[in-house]
Short mmCIF file of N, CA and C in Angstrom, two decimals:
data_model
loop_
_atom_site.label_atom_id
_atom_site.label_comp_id
_atom_site.label_asym_id
_atom_site.label_seq_id
_atom_site.Cartn_x
_atom_site.Cartn_y
_atom_site.Cartn_z
N MET J 1 -10.22 4.89 -59.82
CA MET J 1 -9.61 5.00 -58.52
C MET J 1 -10.44 5.92 -57.61
N LYS J 2 -11.03 6.97 -58.20
CA LYS J 2 -11.85 7.88 -57.41
C LYS J 2 -13.08 7.18 -56.85
N SER J 3 -13.68 6.29 -57.65
CA SER J 3 -14.86 5.59 -57.17
C SER J 3 -14.49 4.64 -56.03
N PHE J 4 -13.29 4.05 -56.11
CA PHE J 4 -12.82 3.18 -55.03
C PHE J 4 -12.66 3.97 -53.74
N ILE J 5 -12.05 5.14 -53.83
CA ILE J 5 -11.85 5.99 -52.64
C ILE J 5 -13.19 6.44 -52.09
N LYS J 6 -14.11 6.82 -52.97
CA LYS J 6 -15.44 7.25 -52.53
C LYS J 6 -16.17 6.11 -51.82
N GLU J 7 -16.09 4.92 -52.41
CA GLU J 7 -16.75 3.75 -51.83
C GLU J 7 -16.14 3.41 -50.47
N PHE J 8 -14.80 3.50 -50.38
CA PHE J 8 -14.13 3.23 -49.11
C PHE J 8 -14.52 4.25 -48.05
N ARG J 9 -14.62 5.52 -48.44
CA ARG J 9 -15.01 6.58 -47.50
C ARG J 9 -16.43 6.33 -46.97
N GLU J 10 -17.34 5.91 -47.85
CA GLU J 10 -18.70 5.60 -47.42
C GLU J 10 -18.73 4.41 -46.47
N PHE J 11 -17.88 3.41 -46.76
CA PHE J 11 -17.80 2.23 -45.90
C PHE J 11 -17.30 2.61 -44.50
N ILE J 12 -16.26 3.43 -44.45
CA ILE J 12 -15.67 3.81 -43.16
C ILE J 12 -16.62 4.69 -42.36
N THR J 13 -17.33 5.59 -43.01
CA THR J 13 -18.19 6.51 -42.28
C THR J 13 -19.58 5.94 -42.02
N ASP J 14 -19.84 4.73 -42.51
CA ASP J 14 -21.12 4.08 -42.23
C ASP J 14 -21.25 3.84 -40.74
N GLY J 15 -22.42 4.04 -40.21
CA GLY J 15 -22.64 3.91 -38.78
C GLY J 15 -22.33 2.52 -38.25
N ASN J 16 -22.60 1.48 -39.04
CA ASN J 16 -22.36 0.12 -38.57
C ASN J 16 -20.88 -0.16 -38.34
N ILE J 17 -20.01 0.32 -39.21
CA ILE J 17 -18.59 0.06 -39.06
C ILE J 17 -18.04 0.82 -37.85
N ILE J 18 -18.55 2.01 -37.62
CA ILE J 18 -18.10 2.78 -36.46
C ILE J 18 -18.59 2.11 -35.18
N ASP J 19 -19.82 1.63 -35.17
CA ASP J 19 -20.33 0.89 -34.01
C ASP J 19 -19.49 -0.35 -33.75
N MET J 20 -19.12 -1.04 -34.83
CA MET J 20 -18.30 -2.24 -34.68
C MET J 20 -16.92 -1.90 -34.12
N ALA J 21 -16.34 -0.80 -34.56
CA ALA J 21 -15.03 -0.39 -34.05
C ALA J 21 -15.11 -0.04 -32.56
N ILE J 22 -16.15 0.66 -32.18
CA ILE J 22 -16.34 1.00 -30.77
C ILE J 22 -16.50 -0.27 -29.94
N ALA J 23 -17.29 -1.22 -30.45
CA ALA J 23 -17.50 -2.49 -29.74
C ALA J 23 -16.18 -3.26 -29.62
N PHE J 24 -15.37 -3.22 -30.66
CA PHE J 24 -14.08 -3.91 -30.63
C PHE J 24 -13.17 -3.31 -29.57
N ILE J 25 -13.11 -1.99 -29.50
CA ILE J 25 -12.28 -1.31 -28.51
C ILE J 25 -12.79 -1.59 -27.10
N MET J 26 -14.10 -1.51 -26.91
CA MET J 26 -14.67 -1.79 -25.59
C MET J 26 -14.45 -3.25 -25.20
N GLY J 27 -14.53 -4.15 -26.16
CA GLY J 27 -14.27 -5.56 -25.88
C GLY J 27 -12.84 -5.79 -25.43
N GLY J 28 -11.90 -5.09 -26.06
CA GLY J 28 -10.49 -5.19 -25.64
C GLY J 28 -10.29 -4.67 -24.23
N ALA J 29 -10.94 -3.55 -23.93
CA ALA J 29 -10.83 -2.99 -22.58
C ALA J 29 -11.48 -3.93 -21.56
N LEU J 30 -12.61 -4.52 -21.92
CA LEU J 30 -13.28 -5.47 -21.03
C LEU J 30 -12.40 -6.69 -20.80
N GLN J 31 -11.73 -7.16 -21.84
CA GLN J 31 -10.86 -8.32 -21.72
C GLN J 31 -9.72 -8.05 -20.75
N VAL J 32 -9.12 -6.87 -20.83
CA VAL J 32 -8.03 -6.51 -19.92
C VAL J 32 -8.54 -6.46 -18.48
N LEU J 33 -9.70 -5.86 -18.30
CA LEU J 33 -10.30 -5.76 -16.97
C LEU J 33 -10.60 -7.15 -16.39
N LEU J 34 -11.20 -8.01 -17.19
CA LEU J 34 -11.52 -9.35 -16.71
C LEU J 34 -10.27 -10.18 -16.43
N LYS J 35 -9.24 -10.02 -17.26
CA LYS J 35 -7.99 -10.75 -17.03
C LYS J 35 -7.37 -10.33 -15.70
N ALA J 36 -7.38 -9.04 -15.41
CA ALA J 36 -6.87 -8.56 -14.13
C ALA J 36 -7.71 -9.10 -12.98
N LEU J 37 -9.03 -9.12 -13.15
CA LEU J 37 -9.91 -9.65 -12.11
C LEU J 37 -9.61 -11.12 -11.83
N VAL J 38 -9.48 -11.89 -12.90
CA VAL J 38 -9.22 -13.33 -12.73
C VAL J 38 -7.82 -13.56 -12.16
N ASP J 39 -6.80 -12.93 -12.77
CA ASP J 39 -5.41 -13.19 -12.35
C ASP J 39 -5.08 -12.63 -10.97
N ASP J 40 -5.62 -11.47 -10.65
CA ASP J 40 -5.22 -10.79 -9.41
C ASP J 40 -6.17 -11.00 -8.24
N ILE J 41 -7.39 -11.45 -8.50
CA ILE J 41 -8.34 -11.64 -7.41
C ILE J 41 -8.79 -13.09 -7.30
N PHE J 42 -9.34 -13.64 -8.39
CA PHE J 42 -9.86 -15.00 -8.32
C PHE J 42 -8.75 -16.04 -8.13
N MET J 43 -7.68 -15.95 -8.92
CA MET J 43 -6.64 -16.97 -8.87
C MET J 43 -5.93 -17.02 -7.51
N PRO J 44 -5.61 -15.90 -6.86
CA PRO J 44 -5.01 -16.01 -5.52
C PRO J 44 -5.95 -16.68 -4.51
N ILE J 45 -7.25 -16.41 -4.63
CA ILE J 45 -8.21 -17.05 -3.72
C ILE J 45 -8.25 -18.55 -3.98
N ILE J 46 -8.27 -18.95 -5.26
CA ILE J 46 -8.24 -20.38 -5.59
C ILE J 46 -6.91 -20.98 -5.15
N GLY J 47 -5.82 -20.20 -5.28
CA GLY J 47 -4.50 -20.66 -4.85
C GLY J 47 -4.44 -20.96 -3.36
N ILE J 48 -5.20 -20.24 -2.57
CA ILE J 48 -5.26 -20.49 -1.12
C ILE J 48 -5.80 -21.90 -0.88
N PHE J 49 -6.84 -22.28 -1.61
CA PHE J 49 -7.45 -23.59 -1.42
C PHE J 49 -6.63 -24.73 -2.02
N THR J 50 -5.87 -24.44 -3.07
CA THR J 50 -5.06 -25.49 -3.69
C THR J 50 -3.68 -25.59 -3.07
N GLY J 51 -3.30 -24.62 -2.24
CA GLY J 51 -2.00 -24.65 -1.59
C GLY J 51 -0.88 -24.09 -2.44
N ALA J 52 -1.18 -23.58 -3.63
CA ALA J 52 -0.16 -23.01 -4.49
C ALA J 52 -0.03 -21.52 -4.19
N VAL J 53 1.19 -21.00 -4.35
CA VAL J 53 1.41 -19.57 -4.13
C VAL J 53 0.67 -18.77 -5.20
N SER J 54 0.80 -19.20 -6.42
CA SER J 54 0.09 -18.57 -7.54
C SER J 54 -0.56 -19.69 -8.35
N PHE J 55 -1.81 -19.54 -8.59
CA PHE J 55 -2.53 -20.58 -9.33
C PHE J 55 -1.95 -20.76 -10.73
N ALA J 56 -1.48 -19.68 -11.33
CA ALA J 56 -0.90 -19.75 -12.67
C ALA J 56 0.39 -20.56 -12.68
N ASP J 57 1.02 -20.75 -11.49
CA ASP J 57 2.25 -21.53 -11.40
C ASP J 57 2.01 -23.03 -11.31
N ILE J 58 0.75 -23.45 -11.25
CA ILE J 58 0.47 -24.88 -11.18
C ILE J 58 0.78 -25.49 -12.55
N VAL J 59 1.74 -26.40 -12.55
CA VAL J 59 2.22 -27.01 -13.78
C VAL J 59 2.30 -28.52 -13.58
N TRP J 60 1.85 -29.28 -14.57
CA TRP J 60 2.01 -30.73 -14.54
C TRP J 60 3.25 -31.06 -15.37
N GLN J 61 4.16 -31.77 -14.78
CA GLN J 61 5.39 -32.15 -15.47
C GLN J 61 5.20 -33.56 -16.04
N VAL J 62 5.23 -33.68 -17.36
CA VAL J 62 5.12 -34.98 -18.02
C VAL J 62 6.39 -35.15 -18.86
N GLY J 63 7.34 -35.86 -18.31
CA GLY J 63 8.64 -35.99 -18.98
C GLY J 63 9.26 -34.61 -19.08
N PRO J 64 9.75 -34.25 -20.25
CA PRO J 64 10.34 -32.92 -20.40
C PRO J 64 9.29 -31.81 -20.64
N ALA J 65 8.04 -32.21 -20.87
CA ALA J 65 6.99 -31.23 -21.19
C ALA J 65 6.35 -30.69 -19.92
N GLN J 66 5.99 -29.42 -19.98
CA GLN J 66 5.28 -28.78 -18.87
C GLN J 66 3.88 -28.41 -19.35
N ILE J 67 2.89 -28.92 -18.65
CA ILE J 67 1.51 -28.60 -18.97
C ILE J 67 1.06 -27.55 -17.96
N LYS J 68 0.85 -26.34 -18.42
CA LYS J 68 0.52 -25.21 -17.54
C LYS J 68 -0.99 -25.16 -17.32
N ILE J 69 -1.46 -26.03 -16.48
CA ILE J 69 -2.89 -26.15 -16.23
C ILE J 69 -3.45 -24.91 -15.56
N GLY J 70 -2.69 -24.27 -14.70
CA GLY J 70 -3.15 -23.07 -14.01
C GLY J 70 -3.43 -21.93 -14.98
N SER J 71 -2.53 -21.73 -15.93
CA SER J 71 -2.73 -20.67 -16.94
C SER J 71 -3.96 -20.96 -17.79
N PHE J 72 -4.14 -22.24 -18.15
CA PHE J 72 -5.29 -22.61 -18.96
C PHE J 72 -6.60 -22.36 -18.20
N ILE J 73 -6.64 -22.75 -16.94
CA ILE J 73 -7.85 -22.55 -16.14
C ILE J 73 -8.13 -21.06 -15.99
N SER J 74 -7.08 -20.26 -15.81
CA SER J 74 -7.24 -18.81 -15.72
C SER J 74 -7.85 -18.24 -17.01
N ALA J 75 -7.33 -18.69 -18.15
CA ALA J 75 -7.87 -18.22 -19.45
C ALA J 75 -9.31 -18.69 -19.64
N ALA J 76 -9.61 -19.91 -19.19
CA ALA J 76 -10.97 -20.42 -19.33
C ALA J 76 -11.96 -19.62 -18.48
N ILE J 77 -11.55 -19.27 -17.27
CA ILE J 77 -12.43 -18.45 -16.42
C ILE J 77 -12.64 -17.08 -17.04
N THR J 78 -11.58 -16.49 -17.59
CA THR J 78 -11.70 -15.19 -18.26
C THR J 78 -12.67 -15.29 -19.45
N PHE J 79 -12.57 -16.37 -20.22
CA PHE J 79 -13.45 -16.59 -21.37
C PHE J 79 -14.91 -16.70 -20.93
N VAL J 80 -15.16 -17.48 -19.90
CA VAL J 80 -16.53 -17.68 -19.43
C VAL J 80 -17.11 -16.36 -18.90
N LEU J 81 -16.31 -15.60 -18.15
CA LEU J 81 -16.79 -14.31 -17.64
C LEU J 81 -17.07 -13.33 -18.78
N THR J 82 -16.21 -13.33 -19.80
CA THR J 82 -16.43 -12.46 -20.95
C THR J 82 -17.74 -12.82 -21.65
N GLY J 83 -17.95 -14.11 -21.87
CA GLY J 83 -19.20 -14.56 -22.49
C GLY J 83 -20.42 -14.19 -21.66
N LEU J 84 -20.31 -14.33 -20.34
CA LEU J 84 -21.42 -13.99 -19.45
C LEU J 84 -21.75 -12.50 -19.53
N ILE J 85 -20.74 -11.66 -19.51
CA ILE J 85 -20.98 -10.21 -19.57
C ILE J 85 -21.58 -9.81 -20.92
N ILE J 86 -21.07 -10.39 -22.00
CA ILE J 86 -21.64 -10.08 -23.32
C ILE J 86 -23.08 -10.55 -23.40
N PHE J 87 -23.37 -11.73 -22.87
CA PHE J 87 -24.74 -12.24 -22.85
C PHE J 87 -25.66 -11.27 -22.10
N ILE J 88 -25.22 -10.81 -20.94
CA ILE J 88 -26.03 -9.88 -20.15
C ILE J 88 -26.25 -8.57 -20.91
N MET J 89 -25.21 -8.07 -21.60
CA MET J 89 -25.34 -6.82 -22.35
C MET J 89 -26.31 -6.98 -23.52
N VAL J 90 -26.21 -8.09 -24.25
CA VAL J 90 -27.12 -8.32 -25.39
C VAL J 90 -28.55 -8.48 -24.89
N LYS J 91 -28.72 -9.19 -23.78
CA LYS J 91 -30.05 -9.36 -23.21
C LYS J 91 -30.64 -8.01 -22.82
N ALA J 92 -29.84 -7.13 -22.22
CA ALA J 92 -30.31 -5.80 -21.83
C ALA J 92 -30.66 -4.96 -23.06
N MET J 93 -29.84 -5.06 -24.11
CA MET J 93 -30.13 -4.31 -25.33
C MET J 93 -31.42 -4.80 -25.98
N ASN J 94 -31.63 -6.12 -26.00
CA ASN J 94 -32.86 -6.66 -26.57
C ASN J 94 -34.08 -6.22 -25.77
N LYS J 95 -33.93 -6.16 -24.46
CA LYS J 95 -35.02 -5.71 -23.61
C LYS J 95 -35.32 -4.23 -23.88
N ALA J 96 -34.27 -3.42 -24.04
CA ALA J 96 -34.47 -2.00 -24.35
C ALA J 96 -35.15 -1.82 -25.70
N ARG J 97 -34.78 -2.64 -26.69
CA ARG J 97 -35.44 -2.58 -28.00
C ARG J 97 -36.90 -2.95 -27.88
N ALA J 98 -37.19 -3.96 -27.06
CA ALA J 98 -38.57 -4.39 -26.88
C ALA J 98 -39.40 -3.28 -26.23
N LEU J 99 -38.80 -2.53 -25.34
CA LEU J 99 -39.52 -1.44 -24.69
C LEU J 99 -39.83 -0.31 -25.66
N THR J 100 -38.94 -0.08 -26.61
CA THR J 100 -39.19 0.97 -27.60
C THR J 100 -40.15 0.48 -28.67
N GLY J 101 -40.29 -0.84 -28.78
CA GLY J 101 -41.23 -1.39 -29.76
C GLY J 101 -40.67 -1.41 -31.17
N LYS J 102 -39.39 -1.14 -31.34
CA LYS J 102 -38.80 -1.11 -32.67
C LYS J 102 -37.79 -2.25 -32.78
N THR J 103 -37.91 -3.05 -33.84
CA THR J 103 -37.00 -4.16 -34.07
C THR J 103 -36.17 -3.88 -35.31
N ASP J 104 -35.22 -4.76 -35.58
CA ASP J 104 -34.41 -4.62 -36.79
C ASP J 104 -35.27 -4.74 -38.04
N ASP J 105 -36.30 -5.59 -37.98
CA ASP J 105 -37.21 -5.74 -39.13
C ASP J 105 -37.96 -4.45 -39.39
N ASP J 106 -38.35 -3.75 -38.31
CA ASP J 106 -39.03 -2.46 -38.48
C ASP J 106 -38.12 -1.46 -39.16
N GLU J 107 -36.83 -1.46 -38.77
CA GLU J 107 -35.88 -0.53 -39.39
C GLU J 107 -35.71 -0.86 -40.86
N ALA J 108 -35.65 -2.14 -41.21
CA ALA J 108 -35.52 -2.54 -42.61
C ALA J 108 -36.76 -2.12 -43.39
N ASP J 109 -37.95 -2.29 -42.78
CA ASP J 109 -39.19 -1.87 -43.43
C ASP J 109 -39.20 -0.36 -43.64
N ASP J 110 -38.72 0.40 -42.65
CA ASP J 110 -38.66 1.86 -42.77
C ASP J 110 -37.75 2.26 -43.93
N GLU J 111 -36.59 1.58 -44.05
CA GLU J 111 -35.67 1.89 -45.13
C GLU J 111 -36.29 1.55 -46.49
N THR J 112 -36.98 0.42 -46.58
CA THR J 112 -37.62 0.01 -47.83
C THR J 112 -38.73 1.00 -48.19
N GLU J 113 -39.52 1.38 -47.19
CA GLU J 113 -40.60 2.34 -47.42
C GLU J 113 -40.03 3.68 -47.87
N LEU J 114 -38.94 4.10 -47.26
CA LEU J 114 -38.31 5.35 -47.62
C LEU J 114 -37.82 5.29 -49.07
N ALA J 115 -37.21 4.16 -49.45
CA ALA J 115 -36.71 4.03 -50.82
C ALA J 115 -37.86 4.08 -51.82
N VAL J 116 -38.98 3.45 -51.51
CA VAL J 116 -40.15 3.47 -52.40
C VAL J 116 -40.69 4.90 -52.52
N LEU J 117 -40.80 5.58 -51.39
CA LEU J 117 -41.30 6.96 -51.42
C LEU J 117 -40.37 7.89 -52.21
N GLN J 118 -39.06 7.68 -52.07
CA GLN J 118 -38.11 8.49 -52.84
C GLN J 118 -38.23 8.20 -54.33
N ALA J 119 -38.44 6.95 -54.68
CA ALA J 119 -38.61 6.60 -56.09
C ALA J 119 -39.87 7.24 -56.66
N ILE J 120 -40.95 7.24 -55.88
CA ILE J 120 -42.20 7.89 -56.32
C ILE J 120 -41.97 9.38 -56.49
N ARG J 121 -41.27 10.00 -55.53
CA ARG J 121 -40.98 11.43 -55.63
C ARG J 121 -40.19 11.74 -56.89
N ASP J 122 -39.17 10.93 -57.16
CA ASP J 122 -38.34 11.17 -58.34
C ASP J 122 -39.14 10.99 -59.62
N GLU J 123 -40.02 9.99 -59.65
CA GLU J 123 -40.86 9.75 -60.83
C GLU J 123 -41.82 10.91 -61.05
N LEU J 124 -42.43 11.41 -59.98
CA LEU J 124 -43.34 12.56 -60.10
C LEU J 124 -42.59 13.80 -60.57
N ALA J 125 -41.39 13.99 -60.07
CA ALA J 125 -40.60 15.15 -60.51
C ALA J 125 -40.27 15.03 -61.99
N GLU J 126 -39.94 13.83 -62.44
CA GLU J 126 -39.64 13.61 -63.85
C GLU J 126 -40.87 13.86 -64.72
N GLN J 127 -42.03 13.35 -64.27
CA GLN J 127 -43.26 13.59 -65.02
C GLN J 127 -43.61 15.07 -65.04
N ASN J 128 -43.37 15.76 -63.95
CA ASN J 128 -43.64 17.20 -63.88
C ASN J 128 -42.76 17.95 -64.87
N LYS J 129 -41.50 17.53 -65.00
CA LYS J 129 -40.59 18.16 -65.96
C LYS J 129 -41.09 17.95 -67.38
N ILE J 130 -41.52 16.71 -67.67
CA ILE J 130 -42.01 16.39 -69.02
C ILE J 130 -43.27 17.21 -69.32
N ASN J 131 -44.20 17.28 -68.36
CA ASN J 131 -45.44 18.04 -68.58
C ASN J 131 -45.13 19.53 -68.74
N THR J 132 -44.23 20.06 -67.95
CA THR J 132 -43.88 21.47 -68.04
C THR J 132 -43.23 21.76 -69.37
N HIS J 133 -42.35 20.87 -69.81
CA HIS J 133 -41.65 21.04 -71.08
C HIS J 133 -42.65 20.94 -72.25
N ALA J 134 -43.61 20.02 -72.16
CA ALA J 134 -44.59 19.84 -73.22
C ALA J 134 -45.51 21.08 -73.30
N LYS J 135 -45.92 21.63 -72.16
CA LYS J 135 -46.77 22.83 -72.16
C LYS J 135 -46.04 24.04 -72.72
N SER J 136 -44.76 24.17 -72.43
CA SER J 136 -44.02 25.31 -72.95
C SER J 136 -43.81 25.19 -74.45
N ASN J 137 -43.74 23.99 -74.98
CA ASN J 137 -43.60 23.80 -76.43
C ASN J 137 -44.91 24.06 -77.15
N GLN J 138 -46.06 23.84 -76.49
CA GLN J 138 -47.36 24.06 -77.10
C GLN J 138 -47.64 25.57 -77.20
N SER J 139 -47.07 26.36 -76.34
CA SER J 139 -47.37 27.79 -76.32
C SER J 139 -46.73 28.53 -77.43
#
């Protein structure tokens, strides 16, 4: 059970999971902002041209069913704007990475190189212990 808790603590405190949590929270805040923009600014302007008081109130009546086309179009516009903003943010981040000259592959290579160097260090330390122990036994 202790190893499970330790492993979970490492998972939670890992930088990637924290970055993902921050991105999730920011995405939620962005979604609320875009929904307000679409519902409170874009839809009334579109409503002026369509003659409806509120674009979200545009409904097609098919028998007893109501097809809320205005709500769907509002959600679709919010989705497209969200995708556009995320695309722009990713493009800007990729450009910033290109300016620094460091890619994800470089980071992976750095981690691999670090692991190899640590293994060499540990091996040398072990050999040093063996040599020191052998010399003390010879004396």
